[in-house]
Short mmCIF file of C-alpha atoms in Angstrom, two decimals:
data_model
loop_
_atom_site.label_atom_id
_atom_site.label_comp_id
_atom_site.label_asym_id
_atom_site.label_seq_id
_atom_site.Cartn_x
_atom_site.Cartn_y
_atom_site.Cartn_z
CA MET A 1 -21.92 -56.82 48.13
CA ILE A 2 -21.20 -56.76 44.53
CA SER A 3 -17.92 -54.95 43.54
CA LYS A 4 -17.59 -52.25 41.01
CA GLN A 5 -15.26 -54.61 38.85
CA ILE A 6 -18.08 -57.17 38.73
CA LEU A 7 -20.54 -54.52 37.91
CA TYR A 8 -18.44 -53.21 35.10
CA ASN A 9 -17.87 -56.59 33.64
CA SER A 10 -21.61 -57.44 33.61
CA PHE A 11 -22.56 -54.21 31.97
CA SER A 12 -19.73 -54.23 29.55
CA GLN A 13 -20.75 -57.77 28.33
CA GLU A 14 -24.20 -56.54 27.43
CA SER A 15 -24.91 -55.27 23.83
CA TYR A 16 -25.94 -51.68 24.13
CA SER A 17 -26.94 -50.92 20.51
CA PRO A 18 -30.04 -48.72 20.44
CA GLU A 19 -28.78 -47.43 17.02
CA LYS A 20 -29.74 -50.78 15.52
CA ARG A 21 -33.35 -50.39 16.86
CA SER A 22 -33.62 -46.90 15.38
CA PRO A 23 -34.53 -47.25 11.71
CA GLN A 24 -36.47 -43.92 11.75
CA GLY A 25 -33.32 -42.14 13.06
CA TRP A 26 -31.05 -43.79 10.45
CA MET A 27 -33.57 -42.78 7.76
CA ALA A 28 -33.55 -39.11 8.93
CA ILE A 29 -29.65 -39.07 8.81
CA ALA A 30 -29.59 -40.81 5.36
CA GLY A 31 -32.21 -38.29 3.96
CA PHE A 32 -29.94 -35.41 5.16
CA LEU A 33 -26.90 -36.89 3.44
CA LEU A 34 -28.90 -37.64 0.22
CA LEU A 35 -30.36 -34.24 0.12
CA THR A 36 -26.95 -32.81 0.54
CA VAL A 37 -25.46 -34.76 -2.29
CA VAL A 38 -28.21 -34.12 -4.65
CA CYS A 39 -28.20 -30.37 -4.12
CA TYR A 40 -24.37 -30.36 -4.58
CA PHE A 41 -24.48 -32.38 -7.79
CA ALA A 42 -27.79 -31.09 -9.24
CA GLY A 43 -26.87 -27.39 -9.59
CA ALA A 44 -28.21 -26.10 -6.29
CA THR A 45 -24.88 -26.02 -4.53
CA ALA A 46 -25.07 -22.16 -3.62
CA ALA A 47 -28.47 -23.07 -1.89
CA LEU A 48 -26.68 -25.57 0.46
CA ARG A 49 -25.45 -22.67 2.35
CA LEU A 50 -28.84 -22.27 3.67
CA ILE A 51 -30.34 -25.75 3.19
CA TYR A 52 -27.46 -27.56 5.00
CA PRO A 53 -27.58 -25.82 8.39
CA VAL A 54 -31.44 -25.72 8.40
CA THR A 55 -31.88 -29.38 7.70
CA ALA A 56 -29.03 -30.29 10.05
CA LEU A 57 -30.89 -28.57 12.81
CA LEU A 58 -34.13 -30.26 11.91
CA VAL A 59 -32.56 -33.64 11.90
CA ALA A 60 -30.88 -32.82 15.22
CA VAL A 61 -34.03 -31.90 16.86
CA PHE A 62 -35.86 -35.04 15.65
CA LEU A 63 -32.99 -37.30 16.90
CA TYR A 64 -32.65 -35.37 20.24
CA LEU A 65 -36.48 -36.03 20.78
CA ARG A 66 -36.79 -39.60 19.53
CA HIS A 67 -33.38 -41.16 19.33
CA PRO A 68 -31.06 -39.48 21.74
CA ILE A 69 -28.07 -41.80 21.16
CA LEU A 70 -28.06 -41.10 17.57
CA TYR A 71 -28.10 -37.51 18.33
CA ILE A 72 -24.91 -37.78 19.94
CA GLY A 73 -23.14 -39.37 17.13
CA PHE A 74 -24.77 -37.21 14.69
CA THR A 75 -23.60 -34.01 16.53
CA TRP A 76 -19.91 -35.27 16.50
CA TRP A 77 -20.06 -35.99 12.77
CA ILE A 78 -21.59 -32.69 11.95
CA CYS A 79 -18.76 -30.96 13.78
CA PHE A 80 -16.09 -33.27 11.98
CA LEU A 81 -17.44 -32.98 8.49
CA THR A 82 -19.12 -29.65 8.03
CA PRO A 83 -15.80 -27.64 7.43
CA LEU A 84 -15.01 -29.99 4.51
CA ALA A 85 -18.58 -29.63 3.18
CA THR A 86 -18.12 -25.90 3.31
CA ARG A 87 -14.90 -26.03 1.49
CA LEU A 88 -16.52 -28.22 -1.29
CA VAL A 89 -19.26 -25.75 -1.77
CA ASP A 90 -16.95 -22.71 -1.67
CA TYR A 91 -14.81 -24.36 -4.31
CA ARG A 92 -17.69 -25.00 -6.76
CA VAL A 93 -19.57 -21.57 -6.31
CA GLY A 94 -17.07 -19.15 -4.89
CA TRP A 95 -15.70 -18.04 -1.67
CA ASP A 96 -18.24 -17.00 1.12
CA PRO A 97 -16.58 -14.71 3.57
CA THR A 98 -19.46 -15.02 5.98
CA ARG A 99 -18.73 -18.72 6.38
CA GLN A 100 -22.45 -19.25 6.64
CA MET A 101 -22.49 -23.07 6.57
CA LEU A 102 -20.17 -23.39 9.48
CA ILE A 103 -23.14 -22.32 11.66
CA ALA A 104 -24.53 -25.84 11.37
CA PRO A 105 -22.48 -27.50 14.02
CA TYR A 106 -23.34 -24.70 16.61
CA LEU A 107 -27.05 -25.03 15.75
CA VAL A 108 -26.90 -28.84 16.24
CA VAL A 109 -25.12 -28.57 19.57
CA PHE A 110 -27.31 -25.83 20.86
CA VAL A 111 -30.39 -28.17 20.78
CA THR A 112 -29.17 -29.36 24.12
CA ILE A 113 -30.18 -26.02 25.66
CA ALA A 114 -33.54 -27.73 26.02
CA THR A 115 -31.76 -30.18 28.49
CA PHE A 116 -30.15 -27.48 30.39
CA LEU A 117 -33.30 -25.46 30.85
CA ARG A 118 -35.45 -28.43 31.75
CA ARG A 119 -32.94 -29.76 34.35
CA PHE A 120 -31.35 -26.60 35.60
CA LYS A 121 -33.08 -26.45 38.81
CA SER A 122 -32.28 -29.94 40.01
CA ALA A 123 -28.75 -29.87 38.46
CA TYR A 124 -27.11 -28.57 41.72
CA TYR A 125 -28.30 -31.52 43.79
CA GLN A 126 -27.04 -34.04 41.19
CA GLY A 127 -23.63 -32.65 41.12
CA GLY A 128 -23.93 -30.26 38.09
CA LEU A 129 -22.55 -27.16 39.99
CA PRO A 130 -19.50 -26.86 37.74
CA PHE A 131 -21.87 -26.51 34.64
CA ILE A 132 -23.95 -23.89 36.44
CA LEU A 133 -20.89 -21.77 37.35
CA ALA A 134 -19.58 -21.95 33.80
CA PHE A 135 -22.93 -21.08 32.45
CA ILE A 136 -23.13 -18.04 34.78
CA GLY A 137 -19.77 -16.85 33.56
CA VAL A 138 -20.73 -17.06 29.85
CA PHE A 139 -24.14 -15.51 30.45
CA TYR A 140 -22.37 -12.55 32.19
CA GLY A 141 -20.14 -12.24 29.13
CA PHE A 142 -23.20 -12.40 26.82
CA LEU A 143 -24.91 -9.45 28.67
CA VAL A 144 -21.65 -7.27 28.60
CA GLY A 145 -21.32 -8.21 24.83
CA LEU A 146 -24.84 -6.86 24.14
CA ILE A 147 -23.63 -3.61 25.63
CA TYR A 148 -20.33 -3.29 23.82
CA ASN A 149 -20.46 -5.34 20.60
CA ALA A 150 -22.69 -5.96 17.61
CA PRO A 151 -25.58 -8.47 18.02
CA VAL A 152 -24.49 -10.88 15.23
CA PRO A 153 -20.87 -11.35 16.74
CA VAL A 154 -22.34 -11.74 20.20
CA ALA A 155 -24.79 -14.36 19.03
CA ARG A 156 -21.92 -16.21 17.33
CA GLY A 157 -19.81 -15.94 20.48
CA LEU A 158 -22.56 -17.23 22.54
CA LEU A 159 -22.77 -20.30 20.44
CA ASP A 160 -19.04 -20.69 20.65
CA TRP A 161 -18.81 -20.42 24.37
CA LEU A 162 -21.98 -21.91 25.68
CA GLY A 163 -22.35 -24.87 23.30
CA PRO A 164 -19.59 -26.96 24.85
CA ILE A 165 -21.04 -26.53 28.17
CA ILE A 166 -24.68 -27.46 27.64
CA PHE A 167 -23.46 -30.34 25.47
CA ALA A 168 -21.33 -31.68 28.28
CA PHE A 169 -24.28 -31.14 30.79
CA HIS A 170 -26.50 -32.99 28.54
CA LEU A 171 -23.93 -35.97 28.66
CA PHE A 172 -23.63 -35.72 32.35
CA ILE A 173 -27.31 -35.34 33.36
CA ASN A 174 -28.11 -38.64 31.31
CA TRP A 175 -25.68 -40.61 33.49
CA ARG A 176 -28.13 -43.50 33.70
CA ASP A 177 -27.37 -44.20 30.05
CA TYR A 178 -23.61 -44.13 30.71
CA PRO A 179 -22.96 -47.62 29.10
CA THR A 180 -24.73 -46.76 25.98
CA TYR A 181 -23.08 -43.31 25.65
CA ARG A 182 -19.57 -44.96 26.38
CA GLN A 183 -20.18 -47.32 23.54
CA ASN A 184 -21.35 -44.63 21.23
CA PHE A 185 -18.28 -42.48 22.03
CA GLN A 186 -16.00 -45.35 21.36
CA ARG A 187 -17.57 -46.24 18.03
CA THR A 188 -17.81 -42.67 16.85
CA PHE A 189 -14.16 -41.79 17.66
CA LEU A 190 -12.95 -45.16 16.15
CA TRP A 191 -14.35 -44.12 12.81
CA CYS A 192 -13.47 -40.60 13.31
CA VAL A 193 -9.61 -41.51 13.50
CA LEU A 194 -9.86 -43.95 10.60
CA ILE A 195 -11.87 -41.60 8.20
CA LEU A 196 -10.29 -38.24 9.29
CA GLY A 197 -6.83 -39.69 9.41
CA ALA A 198 -7.11 -41.21 6.00
CA TYR A 199 -8.25 -37.99 4.69
CA GLY A 200 -5.56 -36.11 6.44
CA VAL A 201 -2.72 -38.22 4.89
CA TYR A 202 -4.48 -37.79 1.40
CA GLN A 203 -4.62 -34.02 2.08
CA PHE A 204 -0.86 -33.96 2.74
CA VAL A 205 0.16 -36.15 -0.28
CA VAL A 206 -2.35 -34.74 -2.87
CA ALA A 207 -3.43 -31.24 -1.68
CA PRO A 208 -6.95 -31.42 -3.06
CA GLU A 209 -8.10 -28.34 -5.06
CA TRP A 210 -10.75 -27.43 -2.67
CA ASP A 211 -8.35 -27.37 0.24
CA ARG A 212 -5.82 -25.38 -1.75
CA TYR A 213 -8.65 -23.01 -2.66
CA TRP A 214 -9.61 -22.48 0.95
CA LEU A 215 -6.06 -22.07 2.05
CA ILE A 216 -5.46 -19.38 -0.59
CA GLN A 217 -8.73 -17.47 0.19
CA SER A 218 -8.27 -17.62 3.92
CA LYS A 219 -4.56 -16.61 3.79
CA LEU A 220 -3.59 -18.76 6.66
CA PHE A 221 -0.17 -19.68 5.23
CA MET A 222 1.68 -19.10 8.55
CA SER A 223 -0.43 -21.47 10.39
CA ALA A 224 -1.54 -23.94 7.58
CA GLY A 225 1.39 -24.15 5.36
CA ASN A 226 1.61 -23.83 1.66
CA PRO A 227 -1.16 -24.83 -0.88
CA VAL A 228 1.06 -27.51 -2.53
CA PRO A 229 1.33 -31.37 -2.14
CA PHE A 230 3.67 -32.04 0.87
CA GLY A 231 3.47 -28.48 1.81
CA MET A 232 0.34 -28.20 4.02
CA ARG A 233 0.12 -28.87 7.74
CA VAL A 234 -2.66 -31.30 7.93
CA TRP A 235 -6.17 -30.16 9.21
CA SER A 236 -8.20 -32.89 7.47
CA THR A 237 -11.97 -32.29 7.37
CA LEU A 238 -11.85 -29.75 10.04
CA HIS A 239 -11.48 -26.02 9.48
CA SER A 240 -7.87 -25.58 10.89
CA VAL A 241 -5.00 -27.34 12.32
CA GLY A 242 -5.73 -26.70 15.96
CA PRO A 243 -9.24 -28.26 16.07
CA PHE A 244 -8.14 -31.25 14.16
CA GLY A 245 -5.26 -31.72 16.50
CA SER A 246 -7.56 -31.68 19.43
CA VAL A 247 -10.04 -34.21 17.67
CA MET A 248 -7.15 -36.61 16.85
CA GLN A 249 -5.61 -36.19 20.32
CA ALA A 250 -8.81 -37.34 21.82
CA GLY A 251 -9.64 -39.96 19.30
CA LEU A 252 -6.16 -41.54 19.61
CA LEU A 253 -6.22 -41.63 23.39
CA LEU A 254 -9.60 -43.13 23.32
CA LEU A 255 -8.56 -45.97 20.90
CA PHE A 256 -6.80 -47.58 23.94
CA THR A 257 -10.24 -48.27 25.43
CA SER A 258 -11.59 -49.82 22.17
CA SER A 259 -11.16 -53.18 20.47
CA GLY A 260 -11.67 -54.78 17.01
CA SER A 261 -10.12 -55.25 13.72
CA LEU A 262 -10.26 -51.48 12.85
CA ILE A 263 -8.00 -50.43 15.67
CA PHE A 264 -4.64 -50.89 13.97
CA PRO A 265 -5.50 -49.38 10.54
CA ALA A 266 -7.16 -46.60 12.27
CA SER A 267 -4.07 -46.02 14.36
CA ALA A 268 -1.64 -46.17 11.44
CA VAL A 269 -3.50 -43.40 9.53
CA GLY A 270 -4.53 -41.57 12.62
CA TYR A 271 -1.03 -41.20 14.23
CA LEU A 272 0.48 -40.36 10.78
CA SER A 273 -2.05 -37.54 10.22
CA PHE A 274 -1.52 -36.31 13.77
CA LEU A 275 2.12 -36.11 13.19
CA LEU A 276 1.63 -34.19 10.05
CA THR A 277 -0.47 -31.57 11.82
CA GLN A 278 2.96 -30.49 13.27
CA ALA A 279 0.75 -29.48 16.32
CA ARG A 280 3.36 -29.66 19.22
CA THR A 281 0.65 -28.60 21.85
CA ASN A 282 -1.43 -31.61 20.89
CA TRP A 283 1.49 -33.91 20.85
CA GLY A 284 2.39 -32.92 24.28
CA GLY A 285 -1.28 -33.25 25.31
CA TRP A 286 -1.38 -36.67 23.98
CA LEU A 287 1.79 -37.66 25.87
CA LEU A 288 0.30 -36.28 29.02
CA GLY A 289 -2.95 -38.37 28.41
CA ILE A 290 -0.82 -41.51 27.80
CA ILE A 291 1.07 -40.99 31.23
CA MET A 292 -2.40 -40.28 32.99
CA ILE A 293 -4.14 -43.28 31.60
CA VAL A 294 -1.35 -45.86 32.31
CA GLY A 295 -0.82 -44.46 35.77
CA SER A 296 -4.45 -44.68 36.78
CA VAL A 297 -5.55 -48.28 35.66
CA LYS A 298 -4.73 -51.49 37.18
CA THR A 299 -1.62 -53.63 36.39
CA ARG A 300 -3.29 -56.00 34.06
CA ILE A 301 -4.83 -53.15 32.07
CA GLN A 302 -1.33 -51.24 32.17
CA MET A 303 0.28 -54.28 30.47
CA ARG A 304 -2.41 -54.43 27.86
CA LEU A 305 -2.05 -50.68 27.11
CA ILE A 306 1.69 -50.94 26.86
CA THR A 307 1.39 -53.83 24.47
CA ILE A 308 -1.00 -51.87 22.32
CA ILE A 309 1.39 -48.69 22.28
CA VAL A 310 4.34 -51.08 21.17
CA VAL A 311 2.32 -52.61 18.41
CA MET A 312 1.09 -49.24 17.25
CA ALA A 313 4.67 -47.88 17.30
CA ILE A 314 5.70 -50.86 15.13
CA CYS A 315 3.03 -49.91 12.69
CA VAL A 316 3.45 -46.14 12.60
CA VAL A 317 7.18 -45.49 12.93
CA PRO A 318 8.18 -47.08 9.54
CA LEU A 319 5.69 -44.93 7.84
CA THR A 320 7.40 -41.78 9.41
CA THR A 321 10.64 -42.69 7.79
CA ILE A 322 9.20 -42.09 4.16
CA GLU A 323 10.34 -38.98 2.58
CA PRO A 324 9.13 -36.22 2.66
CA ILE A 325 7.11 -37.23 5.77
CA SER A 326 10.26 -37.87 7.78
CA LYS A 327 11.65 -34.47 6.80
CA VAL A 328 8.47 -32.64 8.05
CA VAL A 329 8.11 -34.55 11.38
CA SER A 330 11.73 -34.60 12.26
CA ALA A 331 12.11 -30.77 11.60
CA ARG A 332 9.22 -30.13 13.95
CA LEU A 333 10.41 -32.30 16.60
CA GLU A 334 13.75 -30.58 16.48
CA THR A 335 12.09 -27.32 17.49
CA PHE A 336 11.56 -28.79 20.98
CA SER A 337 15.29 -28.57 21.67
CA ASN A 338 15.45 -24.84 20.72
CA LEU A 339 12.13 -23.26 21.67
CA GLU A 340 13.76 -19.83 22.15
CA GLU A 341 14.41 -19.63 18.44
CA ASP A 342 10.94 -20.80 17.46
CA ASN A 343 8.77 -18.12 15.91
CA SER A 344 5.50 -19.62 17.27
CA PHE A 345 6.97 -19.72 20.80
CA ARG A 346 8.31 -16.28 20.55
CA ASP A 347 4.94 -14.89 19.30
CA ARG A 348 3.09 -16.49 22.11
CA SER A 349 5.59 -15.15 24.70
CA GLN A 350 5.36 -11.75 23.28
CA SER A 351 1.57 -11.93 23.30
CA TYR A 352 1.52 -12.87 27.03
CA ASP A 353 4.14 -9.99 27.77
CA LYS A 354 1.94 -7.60 25.88
CA ASN A 355 -1.52 -8.67 26.94
CA LEU A 356 -1.33 -10.37 30.40
CA SER A 357 -1.45 -7.26 32.43
CA LEU A 358 -4.03 -5.65 30.01
CA ALA A 359 -6.38 -8.72 30.48
CA LEU A 360 -6.04 -8.98 34.17
CA SER A 361 -6.79 -5.17 34.58
CA ASN A 362 -9.98 -5.62 32.63
CA ALA A 363 -12.49 -6.07 35.37
CA LEU A 364 -15.75 -6.05 33.47
CA GLY A 365 -14.47 -7.71 30.31
CA ASN A 366 -15.14 -6.85 26.66
CA GLY A 367 -18.14 -9.26 26.50
CA LEU A 368 -18.88 -11.94 23.85
CA GLY A 369 -18.18 -11.01 20.29
CA ASN A 370 -15.19 -8.90 21.14
CA ILE A 371 -12.80 -10.93 18.86
CA TRP A 372 -14.97 -10.45 15.79
CA LYS A 373 -13.78 -7.25 14.10
CA VAL A 374 -14.68 -5.51 10.83
CA ASN A 375 -11.89 -4.99 8.41
CA GLU A 376 -12.05 -1.28 7.37
CA LYS A 377 -10.59 -1.97 3.95
CA THR A 378 -12.53 -5.00 2.89
CA GLY A 379 -15.64 -4.58 5.09
CA GLN A 380 -15.45 -8.24 6.01
CA ILE A 381 -15.75 -9.72 9.54
CA GLU A 382 -12.48 -11.13 10.73
CA VAL A 383 -11.38 -12.96 13.94
CA VAL A 384 -8.74 -11.68 16.12
CA VAL A 385 -6.88 -14.61 17.22
CA ILE A 386 -5.70 -14.83 20.82
CA ASP A 387 -3.26 -17.61 21.41
CA SER A 388 -4.27 -18.24 25.04
CA GLY A 389 -7.43 -19.43 26.57
CA ILE A 390 -6.56 -17.72 29.75
CA LEU A 391 -6.10 -14.42 28.11
CA ASP A 392 -9.33 -14.97 26.00
CA MET A 393 -11.28 -15.66 29.28
CA PHE A 394 -10.20 -12.49 30.99
CA PHE A 395 -10.55 -10.40 27.84
CA THR A 396 -13.92 -11.63 27.23
CA LEU A 397 -15.58 -12.37 30.50
CA GLY A 398 -13.53 -10.03 32.72
CA TRP A 399 -12.90 -10.83 36.29
CA PHE A 400 -16.40 -11.54 37.28
CA GLY A 401 -17.35 -13.91 34.42
CA ALA A 402 -13.79 -15.57 34.45
CA ILE A 403 -14.02 -16.44 38.15
CA PHE A 404 -17.35 -18.30 37.50
CA TYR A 405 -16.18 -19.95 34.32
CA MET A 406 -12.62 -21.02 35.50
CA GLY A 407 -14.20 -21.96 38.87
CA GLY A 408 -16.50 -24.35 37.28
CA LEU A 409 -13.78 -25.88 35.15
CA ILE A 410 -11.38 -26.20 38.02
CA LEU A 411 -14.09 -27.82 40.20
CA LEU A 412 -14.83 -30.30 37.48
CA ILE A 413 -11.19 -31.18 37.18
CA ILE A 414 -10.81 -31.52 40.89
CA SER A 415 -13.90 -33.80 41.07
CA VAL A 416 -12.92 -36.18 38.29
CA SER A 417 -9.30 -36.36 39.58
CA LYS A 418 -10.68 -38.10 42.61
CA TYR A 419 -12.56 -40.88 40.93
CA GLY A 420 -11.43 -44.58 41.50
CA GLU A 421 -13.55 -46.11 38.85
CA GLY A 422 -10.80 -45.57 36.19
CA ARG A 423 -8.82 -48.35 37.68
CA PHE A 424 -11.36 -50.83 36.23
CA ASP A 425 -13.11 -48.86 33.57
CA SER A 426 -10.43 -47.64 31.05
CA PHE A 427 -13.01 -45.37 29.39
CA ILE A 428 -13.32 -43.26 32.54
CA SER A 429 -9.49 -43.05 32.76
CA ALA A 430 -9.11 -41.95 29.20
CA ALA A 431 -12.06 -39.62 29.43
CA ARG A 432 -10.50 -37.96 32.47
CA ALA A 433 -6.99 -37.91 30.81
CA ILE A 434 -8.38 -36.31 27.62
CA GLY A 435 -10.34 -33.63 29.54
CA ILE A 436 -7.50 -32.72 31.75
CA SER A 437 -4.79 -32.75 29.08
CA SER A 438 -7.12 -30.47 26.93
CA ALA A 439 -7.42 -28.14 29.93
CA THR A 440 -3.67 -27.82 30.26
CA GLN A 441 -3.41 -26.48 26.67
CA LEU A 442 -5.60 -23.48 27.56
CA VAL A 443 -2.34 -21.72 28.41
CA ILE A 444 -1.54 -21.45 24.73
CA GLY A 445 -4.76 -21.79 22.90
CA SER A 446 -8.65 -21.05 23.19
CA GLY A 447 -9.36 -24.86 23.52
CA MET A 448 -12.74 -24.07 25.46
CA LEU A 449 -14.47 -23.04 22.27
CA SER A 450 -16.13 -24.93 19.33
CA VAL A 451 -15.22 -28.61 18.84
CA ALA A 452 -12.14 -28.35 21.00
CA GLY A 453 -14.30 -27.04 23.93
CA MET A 454 -16.82 -29.96 23.27
CA ILE A 455 -13.88 -32.44 23.78
CA LEU A 456 -12.78 -30.53 26.94
CA TRP A 457 -16.01 -30.31 28.60
CA GLY A 458 -17.69 -33.43 26.99
CA PHE A 459 -15.00 -35.94 28.20
CA LEU A 460 -14.98 -34.57 31.73
CA ALA A 461 -18.69 -34.64 31.75
CA MET A 462 -18.57 -38.39 30.60
CA ALA A 463 -16.01 -39.16 33.46
CA MET A 464 -18.57 -37.59 35.79
CA ALA A 465 -21.46 -39.58 34.34
CA GLY A 466 -19.52 -42.80 34.68
CA HIS A 467 -18.68 -42.20 38.30
CA LYS A 468 -22.23 -41.40 39.04
CA TYR A 469 -23.52 -44.31 37.32
CA TYR A 470 -21.32 -46.80 39.21
CA LEU A 471 -22.20 -45.29 42.45
CA HIS A 472 -25.80 -45.70 41.77
CA GLN A 473 -25.37 -49.39 40.72
CA GLU A 474 -23.29 -50.11 43.81
CA LYS A 475 -26.01 -48.66 45.96
CA PHE A 476 -28.70 -50.58 44.08
CA SER A 477 -26.76 -53.78 44.44
CA ARG A 478 -26.19 -53.16 48.14
CA THR A 479 -29.88 -52.51 48.70
CA ASP A 480 -30.78 -55.47 46.71
CA ALA A 481 -28.32 -57.73 48.73
CA ASP A 482 -29.85 -56.42 52.08
CA SER A 483 -33.38 -57.15 50.95
CA HIS A 484 -32.52 -60.72 50.03
CA LYS A 485 -30.76 -61.15 53.45
CA GLY A 486 -34.05 -59.82 55.14
#
């Protein structure tokens, strides 16, 4: 019988590069980028608020149908770069309080609803129960939201909550293509850490005008810093510090499974920008992820990971001693020793004291769209921030919906925690660590929504897909060996 280690070695040595054989897909992506650039510089910038999400959706549908691997990468990059594109458009033609362009990532992700609807009936028998339970919980919240809330916020809430689930389901149900998906994830997040990290450092040092304009108009000074050089908390190309912290946390952990000449420059700018987010929750999540990865792989891989960590530290630590970077980072690190005096910690503690009993007593829930409120003075739609994923679940889904949603997530975490493939496939170990460390942060943030939710659900789904793939390959190898004996 062929061992799983041998199976992994044989498949990891093959070159899975369907992107190279997808000229039509690359042409579609290039056409989308060219159209966006031409509209921006040719005087049709305002029209991009409609053209950008519509064309992104059309390209996503084409890639989903014809070039599914390219679709995955395109989806991640739309999530990563759309907020920056939105800020550039706003800076040129004026502030858009509706944030219309930001709908593009949700539309691109929602294309995978086709996979869910097509494979829903057989999902239970293939191990997809966690996704079914979470879907039921969100659908319940959607029905309640239609009763209590306005249609537009409910629709936006549905995209926010359901998108990560169906995207993860799409990854899991295509487990037969796990090696290709694994390579796509590694390549995408390597470039993500390099590009977003470099822009994050640039953002902190220079404070580009479009980023300053966004910060002034959004008035998020408490969470994003001051609109001056060396005064911002870095959020890079994302739309706020939290999502960027989640993306970099995942990307930096995934770098331990990658190789190549770009690893160390990506690590340098990645870790530096990650520190400049001043996002202590994500720092803690990264540390937990490191512990989980190192503790779940074989000794040989452990030594390799420890060597990489040491080399990365040698590259990054000297950069953090440069003023004013060192002042910002050290001041944030010092708050760990005195959390009782920290404003953020006090605010979250007070939020729990005030809202926990209220949330748990809300049996039916307020439904999707409940956090979108109309400002009576300005008439604009604003988001009521709830700094807890747990509170958000019970406020939105109520007991009925939250039990299904949390039940699905807990079942998923329990399942991936039992997998042994992480000992020889470091990607599965990293994916599991990323998903579980993201789940622990739900206590102090709504990390199950938007791009943070895609990371939480998506990486857990990839761990499931890898496990199912190796089980199938082992079974196939055993059957093939038995047939030769016969």
